């Protein structure tokens, strides 16, 4: 029996041992779904705290159901470890590690490289390796494949390699890891078939097979670049509409009544999260190797990255109406997470906004019911309790993240001035409210 057939049999009868490298927002939910599907799952992470929490059944990811993790950990179906030698006991390994940018806005694939080296060290015949981390087209075959082949293995014959981009949207109430369609692209057709078999046995979403890892890698970049560019357009429209005295939110609401050819995107204080602000730059970097300059992508990044500065400018102008300078004014910022109803501050533009306000001399206070403490401007900032007194003491309140728990009426009624960057005050007509 061939290596492919042996592994397919293990997948079919759930005797395959599945490993997931990286127990963050992507890896832990994937571990839970794999274990729920009946597989023995081992999660790998360098952070001992995460390993201990998983083994105790203590959840730290919003999209994971606490009780499910607890039950799976107690049963032994899901285990976590920092001992990467246990990779040799796995039949299938998913790599779900971060892919940030460095200080020069260039890809930092050091986490992928280190994980791939660990996997290659313990790789064996009949193993399937799937990279899920978002990266530039070519990473799977240029970085991981050579490491496996240096071990004396042949991809597509006795070891199998594919790319399947994560599609995690923290806080999404409808689409989770379980029911989101999954794209899979293997180095060979057998690689694709095996990766598709794993995911189809675990997930409910459709499995979309593409012809190569490069297609799957580029597809993921396209998804997030599409959003980056369209959000930049919405932000630019917001700036122009304000100068022209036109309410941008009403413009967007009117445009989205068209049943075809338009998709609504909305302005805000900037982009945050682990994907949209970062992933397009992976493509711009790779494009240089092909003597191509991705002008539209880069200008979109510039527009979105400049939104915190624009918010500071607007705050200053609002304060000027009351003859108050930005320097010395008391500013209350509501919401620090990069999107509503989550506890994630990764790449949050609000952190940059707070730093800019403080650098201008403002006295900034913050409230976020999901973020008790975070780092801004090089110091630890603690969330304070939202009260009427806190609102009244501020010269201006800036609604930066529209958490559903915020009582907008209460906030507006007790604020001397309210700058709403998220259109949370839609339908409210009060002199102290100004919208982006």
Coordinates of C-alpha atoms in Angstrom, one line a residue:
X1 CA 0.0 0.0 0.0
X2 CA 1.4 3.4 -1.0
X3 CA 2.1 6.2 1.6
X4 CA -0.8 8.1 0.3
X5 CA -3.2 5.2 0.7
X6 CA -2.0 4.4 4.2
X7 CA -2.5 8.0 5.3
X8 CA -5.9 8.2 3.6
X9 CA -6.9 5.1 5.5
X10 CA -5.8 6.7 8.8
X11 CA -7.8 9.8 8.0
X12 CA -10.9 7.7 7.1
X13 CA -10.9 5.7 10.3
X14 CA -9.8 8.6 12.5
X15 CA -6.6 6.9 13.7
X16 CA -4.4 9.7 12.3
X17 CA -2.7 11.8 14.9
X18 CA -3.1 15.5 14.1
X19 CA -0.6 18.2 15.2
X20 CA -1.2 21.9 15.1
X21 CA 1.8 24.3 15.5
X22 CA 0.8 27.6 17.0
X23 CA -2.1 27.8 19.5
X24 CA -3.4 31.3 18.8
X25 CA -6.5 32.7 17.2
X26 CA -6.1 30.2 14.2
X27 CA -4.5 27.2 15.8
X28 CA -6.6 26.7 18.9
X29 CA -10.0 26.7 17.2
X30 CA -8.6 24.3 14.6
X31 CA -7.4 22.0 17.4
X32 CA -10.8 22.0 19.0
X33 CA -12.6 21.2 15.7
X34 CA -10.2 18.4 14.9
X35 CA -10.6 16.8 18.3
X36 CA -14.4 17.2 18.1
X37 CA -14.2 15.3 14.8
X38 CA -12.7 12.3 16.7
X39 CA -9.0 12.7 16.1
X40 CA -6.2 12.6 18.6
X41 CA -4.8 16.1 18.5
X42 CA -1.5 17.6 19.8
X43 CA -1.1 21.4 19.9
X44 CA 2.4 22.8 19.9
X45 CA 3.4 26.2 21.2
X46 CA 6.5 27.9 22.5
X47 CA 4.6 29.8 25.1
X48 CA 4.3 27.6 28.2
X49 CA 1.4 29.6 29.6
X50 CA -0.7 28.7 26.6
X51 CA 0.3 25.0 26.8
X52 CA -0.7 24.9 30.5
X53 CA -4.0 26.7 29.9
X54 CA -5.0 24.3 27.1
X55 CA -4.1 21.2 29.2
X56 CA -6.2 22.6 32.1
X57 CA -9.0 23.2 29.7
X58 CA -8.8 27.0 30.3
X59 CA -9.8 28.9 27.2
X60 CA -8.2 32.2 26.1
X61 CA -9.6 32.6 22.6
X62 CA -13.0 34.2 22.1
X63 CA -14.1 31.9 19.2
X64 CA -13.6 28.8 21.3
X65 CA -16.4 27.5 23.5
X66 CA -15.1 27.2 27.0
X67 CA -16.9 24.0 27.9
X68 CA -15.8 22.2 24.6
X69 CA -12.2 22.9 25.3
X70 CA -12.5 21.7 28.9
X71 CA -14.2 18.5 27.9
X72 CA -11.7 17.7 25.2
X73 CA -8.7 18.4 27.4
X74 CA -10.1 16.4 30.3
X75 CA -10.7 13.4 27.9
X76 CA -7.1 13.5 26.6
X77 CA -8.4 13.9 23.0
X78 CA -6.6 17.3 22.9
X79 CA -3.2 17.9 24.4
X80 CA -0.8 20.7 24.3
X81 CA 3.0 20.7 24.6
X82 CA 6.2 22.7 24.1
X83 CA 8.1 19.5 23.3
X84 CA 8.5 19.6 19.5
X85 CA 10.0 16.1 19.4
X86 CA 6.4 14.9 19.7
X87 CA 5.9 16.0 16.1
X88 CA 7.4 12.7 15.0
X89 CA 4.3 11.0 16.4
X90 CA 2.0 13.0 14.2
X91 CA 0.6 12.0 10.8
X92 CA -0.7 15.4 9.7
X93 CA 0.7 18.8 10.8
X94 CA -0.9 22.2 10.4
X95 CA 1.3 25.2 10.8
X96 CA -0.6 28.2 12.2
X97 CA 2.0 30.7 13.3
X98 CA 2.1 34.5 13.0
X99 CA 3.5 36.2 9.9
X100 CA 4.1 39.9 10.9
X101 CA 5.9 42.7 9.1
X102 CA 9.2 44.0 10.2
X103 CA 10.0 47.6 10.9
X104 CA 10.6 48.1 7.2
X105 CA 7.1 46.8 6.3
X106 CA 8.7 43.7 4.8
X107 CA 7.6 40.1 5.5
X108 CA 8.9 38.5 8.7
X109 CA 8.5 34.7 8.1
X110 CA 10.8 33.8 10.9
X111 CA 8.0 32.0 12.8
X112 CA 7.1 30.0 9.6
X113 CA 10.8 29.2 9.1
X114 CA 11.4 28.0 12.6
X115 CA 8.2 25.9 12.6
X116 CA 9.1 24.4 9.3
X117 CA 12.6 23.5 10.5
X118 CA 11.1 21.8 13.6
X119 CA 8.6 19.9 11.4
X120 CA 11.3 18.8 9.0
X121 CA 13.5 17.6 11.8
X122 CA 10.8 15.1 12.8
X123 CA 9.2 14.5 9.4
X124 CA 8.7 10.9 8.3
X125 CA 7.2 8.9 5.5
X126 CA 3.5 9.2 5.2
X127 CA 3.3 12.6 6.8
X128 CA 1.1 15.5 5.6
X129 CA 2.2 19.1 6.3
X130 CA -0.2 22.0 5.7
X131 CA 0.8 25.7 6.0
X132 CA -2.1 27.9 7.1
X133 CA -0.2 31.1 7.9
X134 CA -0.9 33.9 5.5
X135 CA 2.2 34.7 3.5
X136 CA 3.5 35.7 0.1
X137 CA 3.0 33.4 -2.9
X138 CA 5.7 30.8 -3.2
X139 CA 6.4 30.3 0.6
X140 CA 5.2 26.7 0.8
X141 CA 7.4 25.5 -2.0
X142 CA 10.3 27.8 -1.5
X143 CA 10.7 27.5 2.3
X144 CA 9.0 24.3 3.5
X145 CA 9.5 21.9 0.5
X146 CA 13.3 22.1 0.4
X147 CA 13.5 21.4 4.2
X148 CA 11.4 18.2 3.7
X149 CA 13.5 17.1 0.7
X150 CA 16.7 17.7 2.6
X151 CA 15.5 15.0 4.9
X152 CA 15.5 12.6 2.0
X153 CA 11.8 12.7 1.5
X154 CA 10.0 13.2 -1.8
X155 CA 7.0 15.6 -1.8
X156 CA 4.0 13.9 -3.5
X157 CA 5.4 10.4 -3.0
X158 CA 6.2 9.6 0.6
X159 CA 5.5 13.0 2.2
X160 CA 2.8 15.5 1.3
X161 CA 2.7 19.3 1.4
X162 CA -0.1 21.8 0.9
X163 CA -1.2 25.4 1.7
X164 CA -4.7 26.1 3.1
X165 CA -5.1 29.7 4.2
X166 CA -6.8 30.4 7.5
X167 CA -10.0 32.4 7.3
X168 CA -10.5 33.4 10.9
X169 CA -12.7 36.4 11.6
X170 CA -12.6 37.0 15.4
X171 CA -16.0 37.9 16.8
X172 CA -18.0 36.9 13.7
X173 CA -21.3 35.5 15.0
X174 CA -22.1 33.5 11.8
X175 CA -18.9 32.2 10.4
X176 CA -16.4 30.3 12.5
X177 CA -13.6 27.8 11.7
X178 CA -16.2 25.0 11.5
X179 CA -18.4 26.4 8.8
X180 CA -16.2 28.7 6.7
X181 CA -15.3 27.4 3.2
X182 CA -11.7 26.2 3.0
X183 CA -9.3 26.6 0.1
X184 CA -6.7 23.9 -0.4
X185 CA -3.8 23.8 -2.8
X186 CA -1.2 21.0 -2.8
X187 CA 2.2 20.6 -4.4
X188 CA 0.8 17.6 -6.3
X189 CA -2.7 16.3 -6.8
X190 CA -2.2 13.6 -4.1
X191 CA -1.1 16.4 -1.7
X192 CA -4.3 18.3 -2.4
X193 CA -6.4 15.2 -2.1
X194 CA -5.0 14.3 1.4
X195 CA -5.3 17.9 2.7
X196 CA -8.9 18.1 1.4
X197 CA -9.7 14.8 3.1
X198 CA -8.5 16.1 6.4
X199 CA -10.5 19.3 6.3
X200 CA -13.6 17.7 4.9
X201 CA -13.6 15.2 7.8
X202 CA -13.3 18.1 10.3
X203 CA -15.2 21.1 8.9
X204 CA -18.7 21.7 7.6
X205 CA -17.7 24.4 5.1
X206 CA -17.1 23.6 1.4
X207 CA -13.6 22.5 0.5
X208 CA -12.3 24.3 -2.6
X209 CA -9.4 22.7 -4.3
X210 CA -7.0 24.8 -6.4
X211 CA -4.2 23.8 -8.6
X212 CA -1.2 24.7 -6.5
X213 CA 0.0 26.2 -3.2
X214 CA 0.8 29.5 -5.0
X215 CA -2.8 29.9 -6.1
X216 CA -4.0 29.3 -2.6
X217 CA -1.4 31.7 -1.2
X218 CA -2.3 34.4 -3.7
X219 CA -6.0 33.9 -3.1
X220 CA -5.6 34.7 0.5
X221 CA -3.7 37.9 -0.3
X222 CA -6.4 38.9 -2.7
X223 CA -9.1 38.5 -0.1
X224 CA -7.4 40.9 2.3
X225 CA -6.1 43.3 -0.3
X226 CA -9.6 43.6 -1.7
X227 CA -10.8 44.8 1.7
X228 CA -7.8 47.0 2.3
X229 CA -8.3 48.9 -0.9
X230 CA -12.1 49.3 -0.5
X231 CA -11.7 50.5 3.1
X232 CA -9.1 53.0 1.9
X233 CA -11.7 54.2 -0.7
X234 CA -14.3 54.6 2.1
X235 CA -11.8 56.5 4.3
X236 CA -10.9 58.8 1.4
X237 CA -14.5 59.4 0.7
X238 CA -15.1 60.3 4.4
X239 CA -12.3 62.9 4.3
X240 CA -13.6 64.5 1.1
X241 CA -17.3 64.4 2.1
X242 CA -16.4 66.2 5.4
X243 CA -14.7 68.9 3.4
X244 CA -17.7 69.2 1.1
X245 CA -20.2 69.2 4.0
X246 CA -21.8 65.9 2.8
X247 CA -22.6 63.1 5.4
X248 CA -20.5 60.1 4.1
X249 CA -22.6 57.6 6.1
X250 CA -25.7 58.6 4.3
X251 CA -23.9 58.4 1.0
X252 CA -22.9 54.9 1.6
X253 CA -26.3 53.9 2.8
X254 CA -27.8 55.3 -0.4
X255 CA -25.2 53.6 -2.6
X256 CA -25.7 50.1 -1.1
X257 CA -29.4 50.1 -2.2
X258 CA -28.1 49.2 -5.6
X259 CA -28.7 45.5 -5.9
X260 CA -25.6 44.8 -8.0
X261 CA -22.1 46.2 -8.6
X262 CA -21.6 47.8 -5.2
X263 CA -20.5 46.4 -1.9
X264 CA -20.6 48.6 1.2
X265 CA -17.3 49.3 3.1
X266 CA -17.1 51.8 5.9
X267 CA -14.6 54.4 7.1
X268 CA -13.1 54.5 10.5
X269 CA -10.0 55.5 12.5
X270 CA -7.8 53.0 10.6
X271 CA -7.2 49.3 10.1
X272 CA -6.4 46.7 12.7
X273 CA -6.1 43.0 13.2
X274 CA -3.8 40.2 12.1
X275 CA -4.6 40.3 8.4
X276 CA -5.9 43.3 6.5
X277 CA -3.2 45.9 7.6
X278 CA -0.4 43.4 7.0
X279 CA -1.1 40.9 4.2
X280 CA -1.1 43.2 1.2
X281 CA 2.5 44.2 2.0
X282 CA 3.5 40.6 1.6
X283 CA 2.4 40.9 -2.0
X284 CA 4.0 44.3 -2.6
X285 CA 7.3 42.9 -1.3
X286 CA 7.1 39.8 -3.5
X287 CA 6.1 41.8 -6.6
X288 CA 9.4 43.6 -6.6
X289 CA 11.1 40.4 -7.5
X290 CA 9.0 40.5 -10.7
X291 CA 9.9 44.1 -11.4
X292 CA 6.4 45.3 -10.6
X293 CA 5.3 48.1 -8.4
X294 CA 1.9 47.6 -6.8
X295 CA 0.8 51.2 -6.7
X296 CA -2.8 50.8 -5.8
X297 CA -2.1 48.5 -2.9
X298 CA 0.6 50.8 -1.5
X299 CA -1.4 54.0 -1.7
X300 CA -4.3 52.2 0.0
X301 CA -2.0 51.3 2.8
X302 CA -0.9 54.9 3.1
X303 CA -4.5 56.2 3.3
X304 CA -5.5 53.7 5.9
X305 CA -2.3 54.2 8.0
X306 CA -2.8 57.9 8.0
X307 CA -6.4 57.8 9.5
X308 CA -5.2 58.1 13.1
X309 CA -3.5 61.4 12.2
X310 CA -6.7 62.5 10.5
X311 CA -8.8 61.7 13.6
X312 CA -6.4 63.8 15.7
X313 CA -6.8 66.7 13.3
X314 CA -10.6 66.4 13.6
X315 CA -10.5 66.2 17.4
X316 CA -8.3 69.3 17.4
X317 CA -10.8 71.2 15.2
X318 CA -13.8 70.2 17.4
X319 CA -12.0 71.4 20.5
X320 CA -11.2 74.7 18.7
X321 CA -14.9 75.4 18.4
X322 CA -14.9 75.6 22.2
X323 CA -11.7 77.6 22.2
X324 CA -9.7 74.7 23.7
X325 CA -6.3 73.6 22.5
X326 CA -5.5 69.9 22.0
X327 CA -2.5 70.4 24.3
X328 CA -3.9 70.0 27.9
X329 CA -7.4 68.9 26.9
X330 CA -9.0 65.9 28.6
X331 CA -9.9 63.3 26.0
X332 CA -11.8 60.1 26.7
X333 CA -11.3 57.3 24.1
X334 CA -14.0 54.6 24.0
X335 CA -13.0 51.3 22.5
X336 CA -9.4 50.1 22.0
X337 CA -9.9 46.7 20.3
X338 CA -9.5 46.8 16.5
X339 CA -13.2 45.7 16.0
X340 CA -16.3 45.5 18.1
X341 CA -16.9 42.9 20.8
X342 CA -13.5 41.3 20.9
X343 CA -10.4 41.5 23.2
X344 CA -7.8 41.9 20.4
X345 CA -5.6 45.0 20.1
X346 CA -3.3 43.6 17.4
X347 CA -2.4 46.4 15.0
X348 CA -5.3 48.4 16.4
X349 CA -5.3 52.0 15.0
X350 CA -6.7 53.2 18.3
X351 CA -3.4 52.4 20.0
X352 CA -1.7 54.7 17.5
X353 CA -4.4 57.3 17.9
X354 CA -3.9 57.4 21.7
X355 CA -0.1 57.7 21.3
X356 CA -0.6 60.6 18.8
X357 CA -3.0 62.4 21.2
X358 CA -0.6 62.1 24.1
X359 CA 2.3 63.2 22.0
X360 CA 0.3 66.4 21.2
X361 CA -0.1 67.0 25.0
X362 CA -3.6 65.7 25.5
X363 CA -4.6 64.0 28.7
X364 CA -6.0 60.7 27.5
X365 CA -8.3 58.3 29.4
X366 CA -9.5 55.1 27.9
X367 CA -12.4 52.7 28.4
X368 CA -12.7 49.3 26.8
X369 CA -14.8 46.6 28.5
X370 CA -12.8 43.9 26.7
X371 CA -9.3 45.3 27.2
X372 CA -8.3 45.8 30.9
X373 CA -4.8 47.0 30.0
X374 CA -2.7 47.6 26.9
X375 CA 0.5 49.4 25.8
X376 CA 0.4 52.8 24.1
X377 CA 3.1 55.3 23.6
X378 CA 5.5 53.0 25.5
X379 CA 3.4 52.8 28.7
X380 CA 0.8 50.6 30.2
X381 CA -2.7 52.1 29.9
X382 CA -5.5 50.8 32.0
X383 CA -9.2 50.8 31.1
X384 CA -11.2 52.9 33.5
X385 CA -14.9 52.4 34.4
X386 CA -17.3 54.2 32.1
X387 CA -19.5 56.5 34.2
X388 CA -21.4 59.7 33.7
X389 CA -18.8 61.5 35.8
X390 CA -16.0 60.3 33.5
X391 CA -17.9 61.4 30.4
X392 CA -18.7 64.9 31.9
X393 CA -15.1 65.4 33.0
X394 CA -13.7 65.0 29.4
X395 CA -13.5 67.9 27.0
X396 CA -14.3 65.5 24.2
X397 CA -15.2 61.8 23.9
X398 CA -14.0 59.9 20.9
X399 CA -15.9 56.7 20.1
X400 CA -13.2 54.7 18.4
X401 CA -14.6 51.1 18.6
X402 CA -18.4 50.6 18.7
X403 CA -18.8 47.8 21.2
X404 CA -22.4 46.6 21.3
X405 CA -22.4 47.1 25.1
X406 CA -22.0 50.8 24.8
X407 CA -25.2 52.8 25.5
X408 CA -24.8 55.5 22.9
X409 CA -27.6 57.6 24.2
X410 CA -26.0 57.6 27.7
X411 CA -22.6 58.5 26.2
X412 CA -24.0 61.3 24.0
X413 CA -26.1 62.8 26.8
X414 CA -23.1 63.0 29.2
X415 CA -20.4 64.1 26.7
X416 CA -19.5 67.8 26.3
X417 CA -18.5 66.8 22.7
X418 CA -18.7 63.4 21.1
X419 CA -16.7 62.5 18.0
X420 CA -18.3 59.4 16.5
X421 CA -15.9 57.6 14.2
X422 CA -18.2 54.6 13.7
X423 CA -21.6 56.1 13.0
X424 CA -22.9 54.7 16.2
X425 CA -25.0 57.8 16.7
X426 CA -26.9 57.3 13.4
X427 CA -30.4 58.9 13.7
X428 CA -29.4 61.1 16.7
X429 CA -29.5 64.8 16.2
X430 CA -27.6 66.8 18.8
X431 CA -25.2 69.8 18.7
X432 CA -22.5 68.0 20.7
X433 CA -22.2 65.1 18.2
X434 CA -19.9 65.1 15.2
X435 CA -19.4 62.2 12.9
X436 CA -16.4 61.0 10.8

